[in-house]
mmCIF file of C-alpha atoms and ligand atoms in Angstrom:
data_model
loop_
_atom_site.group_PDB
_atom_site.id
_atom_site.type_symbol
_atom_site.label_atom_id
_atom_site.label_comp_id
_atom_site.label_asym_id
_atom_site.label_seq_id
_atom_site.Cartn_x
_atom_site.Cartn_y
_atom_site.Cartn_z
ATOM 1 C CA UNK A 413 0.000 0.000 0.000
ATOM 2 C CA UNK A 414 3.144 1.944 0.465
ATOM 3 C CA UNK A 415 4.365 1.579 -2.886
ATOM 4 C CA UNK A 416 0.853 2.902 -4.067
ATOM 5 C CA UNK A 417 1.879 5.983 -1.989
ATOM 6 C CA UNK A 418 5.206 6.367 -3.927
ATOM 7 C CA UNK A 419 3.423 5.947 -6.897
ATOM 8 C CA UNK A 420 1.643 8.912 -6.178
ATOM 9 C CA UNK A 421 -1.563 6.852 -6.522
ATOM 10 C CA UNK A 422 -2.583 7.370 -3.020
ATOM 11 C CA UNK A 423 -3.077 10.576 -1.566
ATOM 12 C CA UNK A 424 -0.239 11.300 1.434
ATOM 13 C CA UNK A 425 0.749 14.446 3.656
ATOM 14 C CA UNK A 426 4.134 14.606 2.461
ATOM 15 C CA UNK A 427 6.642 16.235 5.151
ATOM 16 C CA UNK A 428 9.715 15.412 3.339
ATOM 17 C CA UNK A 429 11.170 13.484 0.011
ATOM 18 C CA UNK A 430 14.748 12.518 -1.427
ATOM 19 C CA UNK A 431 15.699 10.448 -3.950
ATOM 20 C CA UNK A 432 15.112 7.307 -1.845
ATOM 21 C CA UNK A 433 13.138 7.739 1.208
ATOM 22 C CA UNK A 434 9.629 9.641 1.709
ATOM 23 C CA UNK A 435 8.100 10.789 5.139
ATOM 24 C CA UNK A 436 4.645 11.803 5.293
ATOM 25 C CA UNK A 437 2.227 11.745 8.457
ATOM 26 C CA UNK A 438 0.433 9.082 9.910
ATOM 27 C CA UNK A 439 -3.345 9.143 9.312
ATOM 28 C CA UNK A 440 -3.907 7.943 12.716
ATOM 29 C CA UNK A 441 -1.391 10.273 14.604
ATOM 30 C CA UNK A 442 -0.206 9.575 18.557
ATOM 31 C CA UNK A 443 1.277 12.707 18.904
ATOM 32 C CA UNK A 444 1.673 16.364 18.048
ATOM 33 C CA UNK A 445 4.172 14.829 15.270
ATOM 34 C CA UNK A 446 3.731 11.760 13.726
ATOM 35 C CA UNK A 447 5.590 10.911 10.782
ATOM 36 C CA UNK A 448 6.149 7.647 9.039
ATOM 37 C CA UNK A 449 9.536 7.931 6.910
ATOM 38 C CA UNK A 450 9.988 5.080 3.852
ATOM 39 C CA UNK A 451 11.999 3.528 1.644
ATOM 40 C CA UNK A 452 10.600 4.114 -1.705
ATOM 41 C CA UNK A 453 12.017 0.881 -3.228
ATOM 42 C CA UNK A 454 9.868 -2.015 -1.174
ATOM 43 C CA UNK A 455 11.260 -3.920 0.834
ATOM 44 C CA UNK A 456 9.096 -5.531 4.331
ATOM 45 C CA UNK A 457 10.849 -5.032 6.961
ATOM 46 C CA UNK A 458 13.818 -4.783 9.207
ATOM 47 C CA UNK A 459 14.593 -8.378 8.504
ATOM 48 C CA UNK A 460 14.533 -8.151 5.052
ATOM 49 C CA UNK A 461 17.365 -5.473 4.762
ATOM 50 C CA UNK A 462 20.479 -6.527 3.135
ATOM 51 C CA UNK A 463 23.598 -4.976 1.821
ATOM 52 C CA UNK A 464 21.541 -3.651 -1.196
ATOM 53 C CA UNK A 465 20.016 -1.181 0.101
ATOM 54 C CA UNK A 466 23.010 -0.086 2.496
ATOM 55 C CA UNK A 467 22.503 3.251 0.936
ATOM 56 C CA UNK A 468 18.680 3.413 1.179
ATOM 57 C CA UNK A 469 19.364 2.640 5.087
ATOM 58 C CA UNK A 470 21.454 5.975 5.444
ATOM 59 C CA UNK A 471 18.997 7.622 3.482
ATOM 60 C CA UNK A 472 16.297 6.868 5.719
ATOM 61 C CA UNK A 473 18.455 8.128 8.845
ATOM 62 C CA UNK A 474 19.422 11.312 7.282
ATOM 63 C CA UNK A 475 15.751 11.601 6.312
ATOM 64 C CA UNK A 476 14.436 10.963 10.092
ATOM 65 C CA UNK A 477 16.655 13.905 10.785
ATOM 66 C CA UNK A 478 15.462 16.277 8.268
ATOM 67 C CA UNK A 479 12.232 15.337 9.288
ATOM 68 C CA UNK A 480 12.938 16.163 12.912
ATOM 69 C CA UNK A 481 14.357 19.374 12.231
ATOM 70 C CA UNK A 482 11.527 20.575 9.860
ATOM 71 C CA UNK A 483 9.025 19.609 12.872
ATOM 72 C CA UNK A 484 10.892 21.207 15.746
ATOM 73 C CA UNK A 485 11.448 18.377 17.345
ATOM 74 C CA UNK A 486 15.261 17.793 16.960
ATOM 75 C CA UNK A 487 15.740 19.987 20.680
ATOM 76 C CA UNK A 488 12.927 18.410 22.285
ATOM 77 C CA UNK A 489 13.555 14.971 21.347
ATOM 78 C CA UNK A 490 11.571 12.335 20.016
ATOM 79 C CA UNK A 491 11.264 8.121 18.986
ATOM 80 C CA UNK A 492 11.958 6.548 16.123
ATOM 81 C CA UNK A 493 9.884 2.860 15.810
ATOM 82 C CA UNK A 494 10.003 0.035 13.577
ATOM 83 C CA UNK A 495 6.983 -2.255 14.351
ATOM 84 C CA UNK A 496 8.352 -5.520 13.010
ATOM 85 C CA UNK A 497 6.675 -8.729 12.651
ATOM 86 C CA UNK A 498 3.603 -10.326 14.559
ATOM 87 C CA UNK A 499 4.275 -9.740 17.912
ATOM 88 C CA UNK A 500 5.965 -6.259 16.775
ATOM 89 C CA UNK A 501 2.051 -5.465 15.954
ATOM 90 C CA UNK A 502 3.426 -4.728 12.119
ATOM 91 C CA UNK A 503 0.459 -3.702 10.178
ATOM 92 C CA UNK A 504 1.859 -2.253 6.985
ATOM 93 C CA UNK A 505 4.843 -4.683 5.349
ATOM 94 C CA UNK A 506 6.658 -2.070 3.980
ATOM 95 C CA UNK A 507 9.223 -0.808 6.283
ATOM 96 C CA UNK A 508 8.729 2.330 7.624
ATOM 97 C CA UNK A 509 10.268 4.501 10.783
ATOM 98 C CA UNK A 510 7.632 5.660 12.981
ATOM 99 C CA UNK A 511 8.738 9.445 14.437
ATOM 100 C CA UNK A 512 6.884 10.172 17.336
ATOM 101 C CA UNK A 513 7.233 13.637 19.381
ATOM 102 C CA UNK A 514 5.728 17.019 20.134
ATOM 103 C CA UNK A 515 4.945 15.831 23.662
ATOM 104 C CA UNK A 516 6.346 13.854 26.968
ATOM 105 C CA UNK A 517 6.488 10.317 25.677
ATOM 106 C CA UNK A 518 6.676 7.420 28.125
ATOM 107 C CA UNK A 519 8.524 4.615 28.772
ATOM 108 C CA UNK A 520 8.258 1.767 28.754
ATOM 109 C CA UNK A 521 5.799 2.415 25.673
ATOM 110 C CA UNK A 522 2.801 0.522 27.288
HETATM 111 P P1 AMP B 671 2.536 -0.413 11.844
HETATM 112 O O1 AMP B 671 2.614 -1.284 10.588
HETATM 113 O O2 AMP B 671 1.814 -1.087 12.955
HETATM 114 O O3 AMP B 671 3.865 0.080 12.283
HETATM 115 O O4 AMP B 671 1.658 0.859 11.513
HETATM 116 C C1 AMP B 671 1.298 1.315 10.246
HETATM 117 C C2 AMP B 671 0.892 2.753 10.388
HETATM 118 O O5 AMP B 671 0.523 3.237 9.095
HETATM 119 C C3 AMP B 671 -0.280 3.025 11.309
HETATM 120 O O6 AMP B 671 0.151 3.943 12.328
HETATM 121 C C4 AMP B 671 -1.337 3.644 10.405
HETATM 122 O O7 AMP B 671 -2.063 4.662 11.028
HETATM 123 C C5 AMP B 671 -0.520 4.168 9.251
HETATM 124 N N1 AMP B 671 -1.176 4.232 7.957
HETATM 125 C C6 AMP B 671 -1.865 3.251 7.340
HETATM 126 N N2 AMP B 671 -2.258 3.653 6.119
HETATM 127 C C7 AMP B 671 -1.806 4.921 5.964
HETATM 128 C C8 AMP B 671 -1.885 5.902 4.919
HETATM 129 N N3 AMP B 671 -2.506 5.636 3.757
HETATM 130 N N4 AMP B 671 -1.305 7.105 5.121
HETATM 131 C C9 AMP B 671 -0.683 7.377 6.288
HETATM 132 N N5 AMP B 671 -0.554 6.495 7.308
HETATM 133 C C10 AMP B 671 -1.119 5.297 7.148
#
C-alpha cells in the first residue's frame, strides 16, 4: 500500500522526500508529530534489509533527521519505531520509521 503511496496513486501528507526515502504523516497520529519515513524501493521489513540497500538505510536516517528538524522536534527529542513482525504489531509490510514527538512520551511504551 506503500508503494501505491510512492506511486503517487494514493493521496499522502508529504513532510519530506529525497531520492530514496519519503516521510509523510500518519493518518492515525499519537502525537503532536507523527511521521512515518519510507523507503521508496519495497522492501518488508527490518529483517529483510540486506547490503543492497546499504545506501537506502542511510537515506532513511538522514531523512528521520530532516524530518525532525523541519518539525521542531530535533531539541525536544523524540522516537523513532520500527513495528516488526507479529508480535511487533506490524500492520503495513513495507518498512517504515515511525517518528513520534511534540509531547512527553513514556517509557516503557505501554
Ligand atoms: P505499523 O505497521 O503497525 O507500524 O503501523 C502502520 C501505520 O501506518 C499506522 O500507524 C497507520 O495509522 C498508518 N497508515 C496506514 N495507512 C496509511 C496511509 N494511507 N497514510 C498514512 N498512514 C497510514
Amino acid at each position: 500500500m506503500f508503494c501505491e503511496i510512492v506511486a503517487g496513486n494514493l493521496p499522502s501528507d508529504k513532510v519530506a522526500e529525497t531520492e530514496r526515502s519519503l516521510a509523510f504523516r500518519d493518518l492515525n497520529p499519537v502525537a503532536p508529530t507523527h511521521v512515518l519515513v519510507i523507503p521508496k524501493r519495497h522492501v518488508e521489513s527490518i529483517g529483510h534489509l540486506d547490503a543492497e540497500m546499504t545506501a537506502d538505510v542511510a537515506d532513511l536516517v538522514t531523512t528521520i533527521q530532516e524530518v525532525t528538524r523541519v518539525e521542531g522536534i530535533d531539541e525536544s527529542g523524540y522516537r523513532v519505531v520500527a513495528n516488526t513482525g507479529t508480535h511487533g504489531a506490524q500492520s503495513v509490510f513495507h518498512l517504515h520509521f515511525h517518528v513520534i514527538g511534540g509531547r512527553q512520551l513514556g517509557w516503557p511504551p505501554e
